[in-house]
Coordinates of C-alpha atoms in Angstrom, one line a residue:
Chain A
M15 CA 23.8 -32.0 -25.7
K16 CA 24.3 -31.4 -22.0
R17 CA 28.1 -31.5 -22.5
A18 CA 27.8 -29.0 -25.3
Q19 CA 25.9 -26.7 -23.0
L20 CA 28.6 -26.9 -20.2
I21 CA 31.4 -26.3 -22.7
T22 CA 29.6 -23.3 -24.3
G23 CA 29.1 -21.9 -20.8
L24 CA 32.7 -22.4 -19.9
V25 CA 33.9 -20.7 -23.1
L26 CA 31.6 -17.7 -22.7
V27 CA 32.6 -17.3 -19.0
A28 CA 36.3 -17.6 -19.9
A29 CA 35.9 -15.0 -22.6
V30 CA 34.4 -12.5 -20.1
L31 CA 37.1 -13.2 -17.6
V32 CA 40.0 -12.8 -20.1
T33 CA 38.5 -9.6 -21.5
A34 CA 38.2 -8.2 -18.0
V35 CA 41.7 -9.1 -17.1
V36 CA 43.2 -7.7 -20.3
A37 CA 41.2 -4.5 -19.8
V38 CA 43.0 -3.9 -16.6
F39 CA 46.3 -3.5 -18.5
W40 CA 45.4 -2.6 -22.0
T41 CA 42.5 -1.3 -24.2
P42 CA 43.0 -0.4 -27.8
F43 CA 42.0 3.2 -27.1
D44 CA 41.5 5.5 -24.1
P45 CA 38.0 4.5 -22.8
L46 CA 37.4 7.9 -21.3
R47 CA 39.0 10.6 -23.6
V48 CA 36.5 12.5 -25.7
V49 CA 37.6 13.0 -29.3
A50 CA 35.5 15.7 -31.0
G51 CA 36.3 14.9 -34.7
Q52 CA 35.2 11.2 -34.7
R53 CA 31.7 10.9 -33.2
L54 CA 29.5 8.0 -34.2
L55 CA 31.9 6.3 -36.6
A56 CA 30.6 3.1 -38.1
P57 CA 32.5 -0.1 -37.3
G58 CA 35.8 -0.3 -39.3
W59 CA 39.5 0.2 -38.7
P60 CA 41.0 1.1 -36.3
H61 CA 37.7 1.4 -34.3
V62 CA 36.5 -2.2 -34.7
L63 CA 33.0 -1.6 -33.3
G64 CA 32.9 2.1 -34.2
T65 CA 32.8 5.1 -31.8
D66 CA 30.1 6.5 -29.6
G67 CA 28.5 9.9 -29.3
F68 CA 31.6 11.3 -27.6
G69 CA 34.0 9.9 -30.2
I70 CA 35.2 7.2 -27.9
D71 CA 36.1 3.7 -29.1
I72 CA 33.2 1.4 -28.3
A73 CA 35.3 -1.8 -28.1
S74 CA 37.5 -0.2 -25.4
R75 CA 34.5 0.9 -23.4
L76 CA 33.0 -2.6 -23.7
M77 CA 36.3 -4.1 -22.3
V78 CA 36.3 -1.8 -19.3
G79 CA 32.6 -2.6 -18.9
A80 CA 33.5 -6.3 -18.5
R81 CA 35.8 -5.3 -15.7
T82 CA 33.1 -3.4 -13.8
I83 CA 30.5 -6.2 -14.2
L84 CA 32.9 -8.8 -13.0
L85 CA 33.9 -6.8 -10.0
V86 CA 30.3 -6.1 -9.1
G87 CA 29.4 -9.8 -9.6
I88 CA 32.3 -11.2 -7.6
I89 CA 31.8 -8.9 -4.6
S90 CA 28.0 -9.1 -4.5
V91 CA 27.8 -12.9 -5.0
G92 CA 30.7 -13.3 -2.6
V93 CA 28.9 -11.3 0.1
A94 CA 25.7 -13.1 -0.5
A95 CA 27.4 -16.5 -0.2
V96 CA 29.4 -15.6 2.9
V97 CA 26.2 -14.3 4.7
G98 CA 23.6 -16.7 3.2
V99 CA 25.4 -20.0 3.4
P100 CA 26.1 -20.0 7.1
L101 CA 22.6 -18.8 7.8
G102 CA 21.0 -21.5 5.7
M103 CA 23.2 -24.2 7.3
L104 CA 22.3 -22.9 10.7
A105 CA 18.6 -23.0 9.8
G106 CA 18.9 -26.5 8.3
Q107 CA 20.9 -28.0 11.1
A108 CA 19.2 -26.3 14.1
G109 CA 15.6 -26.6 12.9
G110 CA 12.8 -25.5 15.1
W111 CA 12.3 -21.8 15.9
V112 CA 15.8 -20.9 14.6
D113 CA 14.9 -22.3 11.2
E114 CA 11.5 -20.5 11.3
V115 CA 13.1 -17.1 12.2
V116 CA 15.9 -17.3 9.6
M117 CA 13.6 -18.4 6.8
R118 CA 11.0 -15.7 7.6
V119 CA 13.6 -13.0 7.6
S120 CA 15.0 -14.5 4.4
D121 CA 11.4 -14.4 2.9
V122 CA 11.1 -10.7 3.7
V123 CA 14.4 -9.9 2.0
Y124 CA 13.3 -12.1 -0.9
A125 CA 10.3 -9.8 -1.4
F126 CA 12.8 -6.9 -1.9
P127 CA 14.1 -6.8 -5.5
A128 CA 17.7 -5.5 -5.8
L129 CA 16.3 -2.6 -7.8
L130 CA 14.2 -1.3 -5.0
L131 CA 17.1 -1.6 -2.5
A132 CA 19.4 0.1 -4.9
M133 CA 16.9 2.9 -5.3
L134 CA 16.7 3.5 -1.6
L135 CA 20.5 3.5 -1.3
A136 CA 20.8 5.7 -4.3
A137 CA 18.3 8.2 -2.9
I138 CA 20.6 8.6 0.2
Y139 CA 24.1 8.2 -1.1
G140 CA 23.7 8.7 -4.9
G141 CA 24.1 5.8 -7.2
S142 CA 27.6 4.2 -7.3
T143 CA 29.4 1.0 -7.9
V144 CA 29.3 0.4 -4.1
T145 CA 25.5 0.9 -3.7
A146 CA 24.9 -1.4 -6.6
M147 CA 27.1 -4.1 -5.1
V148 CA 25.4 -3.8 -1.7
A149 CA 21.9 -3.9 -3.1
I150 CA 22.6 -6.9 -5.4
G151 CA 24.5 -8.6 -2.6
V152 CA 21.8 -8.2 0.0
A153 CA 19.1 -9.2 -2.4
S154 CA 21.0 -12.4 -3.3
I155 CA 21.4 -13.6 0.3
P156 CA 18.0 -15.5 0.4
A157 CA 18.8 -17.6 -2.6
F158 CA 22.0 -18.8 -1.0
A159 CA 20.4 -19.4 2.4
R160 CA 17.6 -21.5 0.8
V161 CA 20.1 -23.6 -1.2
A162 CA 22.3 -24.1 1.9
R163 CA 19.3 -25.0 4.1
A164 CA 17.9 -27.5 1.6
G165 CA 21.3 -29.1 1.3
A166 CA 21.9 -29.2 5.0
L167 CA 18.5 -30.8 5.7
Q168 CA 19.4 -33.6 3.2
V169 CA 22.8 -34.2 4.7
M170 CA 21.5 -34.1 8.3
A171 CA 19.1 -36.9 7.4
S172 CA 21.9 -39.2 6.2
D173 CA 23.4 -42.2 8.0
F174 CA 26.9 -40.8 8.1
V175 CA 25.8 -37.7 10.1
L176 CA 23.9 -40.0 12.5
A177 CA 27.1 -42.0 12.9
A178 CA 29.2 -38.8 13.4
K179 CA 26.7 -37.5 16.0
S180 CA 26.6 -40.7 17.9
S181 CA 30.3 -40.9 18.1
G182 CA 30.3 -37.5 19.8
T183 CA 31.1 -35.1 16.9
S184 CA 30.0 -31.6 17.9
R185 CA 27.5 -29.6 15.9
W186 CA 30.3 -27.4 14.6
G187 CA 32.3 -30.5 13.6
V188 CA 29.3 -31.9 11.7
A189 CA 28.8 -28.6 9.9
R190 CA 32.5 -28.3 9.0
R191 CA 33.3 -31.9 8.2
H192 CA 30.1 -33.2 6.7
V193 CA 27.5 -30.5 5.8
L194 CA 29.8 -28.0 4.1
P195 CA 31.8 -30.3 1.9
N196 CA 28.6 -32.0 0.8
I197 CA 26.7 -28.8 -0.1
A198 CA 29.7 -27.1 -1.7
P199 CA 28.7 -28.3 -5.2
L200 CA 25.2 -26.9 -4.7
I201 CA 26.7 -23.6 -3.6
G202 CA 28.9 -23.6 -6.7
V203 CA 25.9 -24.0 -8.9
Q204 CA 24.0 -21.2 -7.1
A205 CA 27.1 -19.0 -7.4
S206 CA 27.1 -19.4 -11.2
V207 CA 23.4 -18.8 -11.6
G208 CA 23.6 -16.0 -9.0
F209 CA 26.4 -14.4 -11.1
A210 CA 24.1 -14.3 -14.1
M211 CA 21.4 -12.6 -12.0
A212 CA 24.0 -10.1 -10.7
I213 CA 25.1 -9.2 -14.2
L214 CA 21.5 -8.6 -15.3
A215 CA 20.8 -6.6 -12.1
E216 CA 24.0 -4.5 -12.5
A217 CA 23.2 -3.8 -16.1
A218 CA 19.7 -2.7 -15.3
L219 CA 20.9 -0.5 -12.4
S220 CA 23.5 1.2 -14.5
Y221 CA 21.1 1.6 -17.4
L222 CA 18.8 3.5 -15.0
G223 CA 21.7 5.5 -13.7
L224 CA 21.7 3.9 -10.2
A225 CA 25.1 2.2 -10.4
T226 CA 28.6 3.2 -11.6
P227 CA 28.2 6.8 -12.9
R228 CA 29.5 8.3 -16.1
P229 CA 32.0 8.8 -17.6
N230 CA 33.0 5.3 -16.4
P231 CA 31.7 2.8 -19.0
T232 CA 29.3 0.0 -18.0
W233 CA 27.3 -2.1 -20.4
G234 CA 24.1 -0.6 -19.0
N235 CA 25.0 3.1 -19.2
M236 CA 26.4 2.5 -22.7
L237 CA 23.0 1.2 -23.8
R238 CA 21.3 4.3 -22.2
D239 CA 23.6 6.5 -24.2
A240 CA 23.1 4.5 -27.4
Q241 CA 19.4 4.9 -27.1
N242 CA 19.8 8.6 -27.8
F243 CA 21.2 7.8 -31.2
L244 CA 18.8 5.0 -32.1
F245 CA 17.7 6.7 -35.3
V246 CA 21.2 7.7 -36.4
A247 CA 23.5 4.9 -35.3
P248 CA 21.4 1.9 -34.3
L249 CA 24.4 -0.5 -34.3
Q250 CA 25.6 1.2 -31.1
A251 CA 22.7 -0.3 -29.2
L252 CA 23.7 -3.8 -30.3
W253 CA 27.1 -4.4 -28.8
P254 CA 26.6 -3.7 -25.1
G255 CA 23.3 -5.7 -25.1
L256 CA 25.0 -8.6 -26.9
A257 CA 27.8 -8.5 -24.3
I258 CA 25.3 -8.7 -21.4
A259 CA 23.3 -11.4 -23.1
L260 CA 26.3 -13.6 -23.8
A261 CA 27.8 -13.1 -20.4
V262 CA 24.5 -14.0 -18.7
L263 CA 24.0 -17.0 -21.0
G264 CA 27.5 -18.2 -20.2
F265 CA 27.0 -18.2 -16.4
N266 CA 23.5 -19.7 -16.8
L267 CA 24.7 -22.5 -19.0
L268 CA 27.7 -23.1 -16.7
G269 CA 25.4 -23.3 -13.7
D270 CA 22.9 -25.7 -15.4
G271 CA 25.8 -27.8 -16.8
L272 CA 27.4 -28.0 -13.4
R273 CA 24.1 -29.1 -11.8
D274 CA 23.7 -31.9 -14.3
Y275 CA 27.3 -32.9 -14.2
L276 CA 27.3 -33.1 -10.4
D277 CA 23.9 -34.9 -10.2
P278 CA 24.4 -38.2 -12.0
R279 CA 20.7 -39.1 -11.6
L280 CA 19.9 -36.2 -14.0
R281 CA 22.3 -37.3 -16.6
E282 CA 20.1 -39.8 -18.5
V283 CA 17.0 -37.7 -18.4
P284 CA 16.5 -35.8 -21.7
Chain B
M147 CA -4.5 -28.7 9.3
H148 CA -7.9 -27.2 8.8
L149 CA -8.4 -25.0 5.8
A150 CA -9.4 -22.0 7.9
L151 CA -6.4 -22.4 10.1
R152 CA -4.1 -22.5 7.0
I153 CA -5.7 -19.3 5.7
A154 CA -5.1 -17.7 9.1
R155 CA -1.5 -18.9 9.1
R156 CA -0.9 -17.5 5.6
T157 CA -2.5 -14.2 6.6
G158 CA -0.2 -14.2 9.7
V159 CA 2.8 -14.7 7.5
F160 CA 1.7 -11.8 5.4
V161 CA 1.4 -9.5 8.4
V162 CA 4.8 -10.5 9.8
S163 CA 6.5 -10.1 6.4
L164 CA 4.9 -6.7 6.1
L165 CA 6.2 -5.6 9.5
G166 CA 9.7 -7.0 8.6
A167 CA 9.7 -5.2 5.3
S168 CA 8.7 -1.9 6.8
L169 CA 11.4 -2.3 9.5
L170 CA 14.0 -3.0 6.8
I171 CA 12.9 0.1 4.7
F172 CA 12.9 2.2 7.8
L173 CA 16.3 1.1 9.0
L174 CA 17.8 1.5 5.5
T175 CA 16.7 5.1 5.3
N176 CA 17.0 6.2 8.9
A177 CA 19.6 4.2 10.7
L178 CA 22.4 4.0 8.2
P179 CA 25.0 6.8 8.2
G180 CA 23.7 9.7 6.2
D181 CA 21.1 12.1 7.5
V182 CA 17.7 12.3 6.0
A183 CA 17.4 16.1 6.5
Q184 CA 20.9 16.6 5.1
V185 CA 20.0 14.5 2.0
L186 CA 16.8 16.5 1.5
L187 CA 18.5 19.9 1.8
G188 CA 21.7 19.1 -0.1
T189 CA 25.3 19.3 1.0
D190 CA 25.5 23.1 1.0
A191 CA 22.7 23.6 3.6
T192 CA 23.6 25.4 6.9
P193 CA 23.6 23.3 10.1
E194 CA 20.8 25.5 11.4
A195 CA 18.5 24.7 8.5
V196 CA 19.3 21.0 8.8
A197 CA 18.5 21.1 12.5
Q198 CA 15.3 22.9 11.8
L199 CA 14.1 20.4 9.2
R200 CA 15.1 17.5 11.5
A201 CA 12.8 18.9 14.2
Q202 CA 10.0 19.6 11.6
L203 CA 10.2 16.0 10.3
G204 CA 10.4 14.6 13.8
L205 CA 13.9 13.1 13.2
D206 CA 15.1 14.3 16.6
R207 CA 12.9 11.8 18.3
P208 CA 14.2 8.3 19.2
L209 CA 14.3 5.8 16.4
P210 CA 11.6 3.4 17.7
M211 CA 9.2 6.4 18.1
Q212 CA 9.9 7.5 14.5
Y213 CA 9.3 4.0 13.2
F214 CA 6.0 3.5 14.9
S215 CA 4.7 6.9 13.9
W216 CA 5.7 6.1 10.3
L217 CA 4.2 2.7 10.4
G218 CA 1.0 4.1 12.0
G219 CA 0.7 6.5 9.1
I220 CA 1.0 3.7 6.6
L221 CA -1.7 1.7 8.3
V222 CA -4.1 4.6 7.7
G223 CA -2.9 5.3 4.2
D224 CA -0.3 8.0 4.9
F225 CA 2.8 7.0 3.1
G226 CA 4.6 10.3 3.8
R227 CA 4.9 13.6 2.0
S228 CA 7.2 14.9 -0.7
H229 CA 9.8 17.3 0.6
L230 CA 10.0 19.1 -2.8
S231 CA 6.3 19.5 -3.8
G232 CA 4.7 19.1 -0.3
L233 CA 2.2 16.6 -1.8
P234 CA 1.4 13.4 0.0
V235 CA 3.1 10.3 -1.6
L236 CA -0.3 8.7 -2.2
A237 CA -1.4 11.7 -4.3
L238 CA 1.7 11.4 -6.4
L239 CA 1.2 7.7 -6.9
A240 CA -2.5 7.8 -7.7
P241 CA -2.4 9.2 -11.3
R242 CA 0.5 6.8 -12.2
I243 CA -0.8 3.5 -10.8
A244 CA -3.0 2.9 -13.9
V245 CA 0.0 3.1 -16.3
T246 CA 2.0 0.5 -14.4
L247 CA -1.1 -1.7 -13.9
W248 CA -1.9 -1.7 -17.6
L249 CA 1.7 -2.6 -18.4
V250 CA 1.9 -5.4 -15.8
L251 CA -1.5 -6.7 -16.8
F252 CA -0.8 -6.9 -20.6
G253 CA 2.7 -8.1 -19.9
V254 CA 1.5 -11.1 -17.8
I255 CA -1.3 -11.9 -20.2
G256 CA 1.1 -11.7 -23.1
S257 CA 3.6 -13.9 -21.4
L258 CA 1.0 -16.6 -20.8
L259 CA -0.2 -16.4 -24.4
I260 CA 3.4 -17.0 -25.5
A261 CA 4.6 -19.4 -22.8
V262 CA 1.6 -21.8 -22.6
P263 CA 1.5 -22.9 -26.3
A264 CA 5.3 -22.8 -26.6
G265 CA 5.8 -24.8 -23.4
M266 CA 3.1 -27.3 -24.6
V267 CA 4.9 -27.8 -27.9
A268 CA 8.2 -28.1 -26.1
A269 CA 6.8 -30.8 -23.9
L270 CA 5.1 -32.8 -26.7
K271 CA 8.1 -32.5 -29.1
R272 CA 10.8 -32.6 -26.4
R273 CA 12.9 -35.2 -28.3
S274 CA 12.8 -33.5 -31.7
W275 CA 13.8 -30.1 -33.2
P276 CA 10.7 -28.0 -32.2
G277 CA 11.3 -28.9 -28.6
F278 CA 15.0 -28.2 -28.7
T279 CA 14.4 -24.9 -30.6
I280 CA 11.9 -23.6 -28.0
S281 CA 14.1 -24.6 -25.1
A282 CA 17.1 -22.9 -26.6
A283 CA 15.1 -19.8 -27.4
A284 CA 13.9 -19.7 -23.8
Q285 CA 17.5 -20.1 -22.6
L286 CA 18.6 -17.2 -24.8
G287 CA 15.6 -15.1 -23.8
M288 CA 16.4 -15.5 -20.2
A289 CA 19.8 -13.9 -20.9
V290 CA 18.4 -10.8 -22.6
P291 CA 18.1 -7.9 -20.2
V292 CA 14.6 -6.4 -20.3
F293 CA 15.7 -2.9 -21.4
W294 CA 17.8 -4.3 -24.3
G295 CA 14.8 -6.3 -25.4
G296 CA 12.8 -3.1 -25.4
I297 CA 15.5 -1.2 -27.3
L298 CA 15.6 -4.0 -29.9
L299 CA 11.8 -3.9 -30.4
V300 CA 12.0 -0.1 -30.8
M301 CA 14.7 -0.6 -33.4
V302 CA 12.6 -3.0 -35.4
F303 CA 9.0 -1.7 -35.0
A304 CA 9.6 2.1 -34.5
V305 CA 13.0 3.0 -36.2
W306 CA 12.9 0.5 -39.1
L307 CA 9.2 -0.3 -39.8
H308 CA 7.6 2.9 -38.4
W309 CA 4.6 0.9 -37.2
L310 CA 4.5 1.9 -33.6
P311 CA 5.7 4.9 -31.5
A312 CA 9.1 4.6 -29.9
N313 CA 8.1 6.0 -26.5
G314 CA 5.6 8.2 -24.7
Y315 CA 2.1 7.6 -23.4
V316 CA -1.5 8.7 -24.1
S317 CA -4.2 8.0 -21.5
L318 CA -7.1 5.7 -22.3
A319 CA -9.6 8.5 -21.8
T320 CA -7.8 10.9 -24.2
N321 CA -7.5 8.6 -27.2
P322 CA -8.0 4.8 -26.9
E323 CA -6.3 4.1 -30.2
Q324 CA -3.1 6.0 -29.3
W325 CA -3.3 4.5 -25.8
A326 CA -3.1 1.0 -27.2
A327 CA -0.4 1.9 -29.8
H328 CA 1.8 3.3 -27.0
L329 CA 1.4 0.2 -24.8
V330 CA 2.1 -2.5 -27.5
L331 CA 5.9 -2.4 -27.4
P332 CA 6.3 -2.0 -23.7
S333 CA 3.8 -4.8 -23.0
L334 CA 5.5 -7.0 -25.6
T335 CA 8.9 -6.4 -24.1
L336 CA 7.7 -7.4 -20.6
A337 CA 5.8 -10.4 -22.0
L338 CA 8.7 -11.8 -24.0
V339 CA 11.2 -11.6 -21.2
Q340 CA 8.7 -13.1 -18.7
A341 CA 7.7 -15.8 -21.2
A342 CA 11.3 -17.0 -21.4
V343 CA 11.2 -17.7 -17.7
L344 CA 7.7 -19.3 -17.7
I345 CA 8.3 -21.7 -20.7
R346 CA 10.5 -24.0 -18.6
Y347 CA 7.9 -24.4 -15.9
V348 CA 5.1 -24.9 -18.4
R349 CA 7.2 -27.5 -20.3
S350 CA 7.9 -29.6 -17.1
A351 CA 4.3 -29.3 -15.9
F352 CA 3.1 -30.7 -19.2
I353 CA 5.8 -33.4 -19.3
E354 CA 4.4 -34.5 -15.9
V355 CA 0.9 -34.6 -17.4
L356 CA 2.2 -36.8 -20.3
N357 CA 3.1 -39.4 -17.7
E358 CA -0.3 -39.5 -16.0
D359 CA -2.8 -42.3 -16.4
Y360 CA -5.6 -40.0 -17.4
Y361 CA -3.5 -38.8 -20.3
R362 CA -2.8 -42.3 -21.4
T363 CA -6.5 -43.2 -21.2
A364 CA -7.4 -40.2 -23.3
R365 CA -4.9 -41.1 -25.9
S366 CA -6.0 -44.8 -25.9
I367 CA -9.6 -43.8 -26.7
G368 CA -8.3 -42.1 -29.8
W369 CA -7.8 -38.5 -28.7
T370 CA -4.9 -36.6 -30.4
P371 CA -2.0 -35.5 -28.1
M372 CA -3.0 -31.9 -28.5
R373 CA -6.7 -32.5 -27.6
A374 CA -5.7 -34.7 -24.6
L375 CA -3.3 -32.0 -23.3
F376 CA -5.9 -29.2 -23.9
R377 CA -8.7 -31.0 -22.1
H378 CA -6.8 -32.4 -19.2
G379 CA -3.4 -30.8 -19.2
I380 CA -4.2 -27.1 -19.0
R381 CA -5.9 -27.4 -15.6
N382 CA -3.1 -29.3 -14.1
A383 CA -0.4 -27.1 -15.5
S384 CA -2.3 -24.0 -14.5
I385 CA -1.8 -24.9 -10.8
S386 CA 2.0 -24.9 -11.1
L387 CA 1.7 -21.8 -13.4
V388 CA -0.2 -19.8 -10.7
T389 CA 2.5 -20.7 -8.1
V390 CA 5.3 -19.6 -10.4
L391 CA 3.5 -16.4 -11.3
G392 CA 3.1 -15.8 -7.5
L393 CA 6.8 -16.1 -7.0
Q394 CA 7.5 -13.9 -10.0
V395 CA 5.4 -10.9 -8.8
S396 CA 8.4 -8.9 -7.8
T397 CA 10.3 -9.8 -10.9
V398 CA 7.4 -8.6 -13.1
L399 CA 7.2 -5.4 -11.1
V400 CA 10.9 -4.7 -11.5
G401 CA 10.6 -5.5 -15.2
A402 CA 7.8 -3.0 -15.5
I403 CA 9.8 -0.3 -13.7
V404 CA 12.7 -0.7 -16.1
V405 CA 10.4 -0.9 -19.2
E406 CA 8.7 2.3 -18.1
S407 CA 12.1 3.9 -18.2
V408 CA 12.9 2.5 -21.7
F409 CA 9.6 3.8 -23.2
T410 CA 9.3 7.0 -20.9
L411 CA 5.9 5.8 -19.6
P412 CA 4.7 8.0 -16.7
G413 CA 4.1 5.1 -14.3
L414 CA 5.3 4.3 -10.8
G415 CA 8.8 3.4 -11.9
S416 CA 9.4 6.8 -13.5
L417 CA 8.1 8.5 -10.4
L418 CA 10.5 6.5 -8.3
L419 CA 13.4 7.2 -10.6
T420 CA 12.7 11.0 -10.6
A421 CA 12.4 11.0 -6.9
V422 CA 15.7 9.2 -6.6
N423 CA 17.5 11.7 -8.8
Q424 CA 15.9 14.6 -7.0
R425 CA 16.9 13.0 -3.7
D426 CA 13.3 13.3 -2.5
L427 CA 13.9 10.6 0.0
L428 CA 10.5 10.4 1.6
V429 CA 8.8 9.9 -1.7
V430 CA 11.3 7.0 -2.5
Q431 CA 10.7 5.5 1.0
G432 CA 6.9 5.8 0.7
T433 CA 6.8 4.5 -2.9
V434 CA 9.1 1.5 -2.2
M435 CA 6.9 0.7 0.9
F436 CA 3.8 0.8 -1.3
L437 CA 5.4 -1.5 -4.0
V438 CA 6.6 -4.0 -1.4
L439 CA 3.2 -4.0 0.2
A440 CA 1.7 -4.7 -3.2
V441 CA 4.2 -7.5 -3.9
L442 CA 3.5 -9.2 -0.5
A443 CA -0.3 -8.8 -0.8
I444 CA -0.3 -10.3 -4.3
S445 CA 1.8 -13.3 -3.3
A446 CA -0.4 -13.9 -0.3
L447 CA -3.5 -13.7 -2.5
V448 CA -1.9 -16.1 -5.0
D449 CA -1.1 -18.6 -2.2
L450 CA -4.6 -18.3 -0.8
S451 CA -6.3 -18.7 -4.2
Y452 CA -4.1 -21.7 -4.9
L453 CA -5.3 -23.2 -1.6
L454 CA -8.9 -22.6 -2.6
I455 CA -8.6 -23.6 -6.3
D456 CA -6.8 -26.9 -6.0
P457 CA -9.3 -29.5 -4.6
R458 CA -6.4 -31.8 -3.6
Q459 CA -5.0 -29.0 -1.4
A460 CA -8.4 -28.5 0.3
A461 CA -8.9 -32.2 0.7
A462 CA -5.5 -32.6 2.2
S463 CA -6.4 -29.8 4.6
E464 CA -9.6 -31.5 5.7
Q465 CA -7.8 -34.7 6.3
G466 CA -5.0 -33.1 8.1
E467 CA -2.4 -34.3 5.6
G468 CA -1.4 -30.9 4.2
S469 CA 1.9 -29.5 5.2
A470 CA 2.0 -25.7 5.6

């Protein structure tokens, strides 16, 4: 059961990755060129998923959308991990007032959903891929900090850290040689779950017009467009949503599966 | 720690978070590259006009002074003024708060009505197909973006069945029947997405109850599992449920903002979105501050109520065992 979840997650994530990479080099049709004569075609051949309100091939736009969502996910999760993990380790290792300050600041940022940050940024700069990445990245920092802190606290309480400290290993040495390697799996799990959150956030932002602007396709803005044709071509609103749901499901299952796989104590529990 | 002291501490955390949040919002709008006056006037404004507006808005003062005068305003209920309409932000918010509140209220109630029974069944039948089905459905539901959920519900109940309106809003005072009809799909959207998240917590809370002595006792005197869970389990599960809901406040609010956009409801979310598109920066700033204030206040209240509801917490406080 657990194994099946992990494998399903891996397959879905791999599918998104492959689609995104292929879309860099090839899409069946031009994802941007408006073709007047073939608006709102039903699924068929050669337009496998049909065409949208501008006569553009939906499958091609979905492929490019995978590219965008992957880019936003990698950058925002990467930024969040690079900032959040050292902060969390610092809080967990140092303790005392350092811990208190880092975690209080983290709590404040935690009260800020990515959507509100993105709205503030979009009001100043206009919504773009970059403002979406920044907003999602900043909003994801606290989650990484918490995971890293909890992991660091656990590692710091262990005998091997006590031994390392008593043999004169510096704080930096302990962090690099003992804490980081031991919390790496936890960070990996958080990255996978965080990626799922980032995909949902990016989709919501681009649906609201606060991320990558048209004509560039994203799964979110495709759904916004499809909503205008709900009474004429309802199928259009199916594909991008399905793409988002499957991608999110994939990263969630991968995260859960990794967590169970890495923690043998959880393996027997149903 | 004494109960009063813990309440004081939680209040202190609330005030500090509020200050931190206001500082963050202020710095994001004022200290990043990009000039507020320039944003408000657009790119084709003359430098003189920009300078004049800067002086008028007090943007030529040093940053700390600007921050404290903004914060001082908020403390007395002045969240700023729209540059476009000249109206105070609070006056813009007032007529829209009810819409968002109804949506959030019905959404949360709906999510509990779905998640509590579903989580209970998932716990009781966790080794057979009803349990697996509910867990799998929750896993799937967590992957559905809230706006797509809304669109799917519109497809089924508005486009296909013609039972309910696809979008729009009628106020309660105008026509209660229409008001309800227009709120069903938005509330259901929010409820379903939120329920998917809650089911997991409800399930594990009830699984814990299943292992408790009082549950075993109730079963051994002949109570059915359902009766034992209802009589004893609900109270215990509700404590963890309140905690989770407290953590989910901002998620629910974000969900409501997006749902408002799907169903074109005239709530706080649509006000924000319009202000963003019109680059009415001060309205965005004021509204975001208002929303964050609401989120922080609600989580503080949830924490405090949790402290007061749960007798074990109170007892622990009296005996000095509780950890803050």
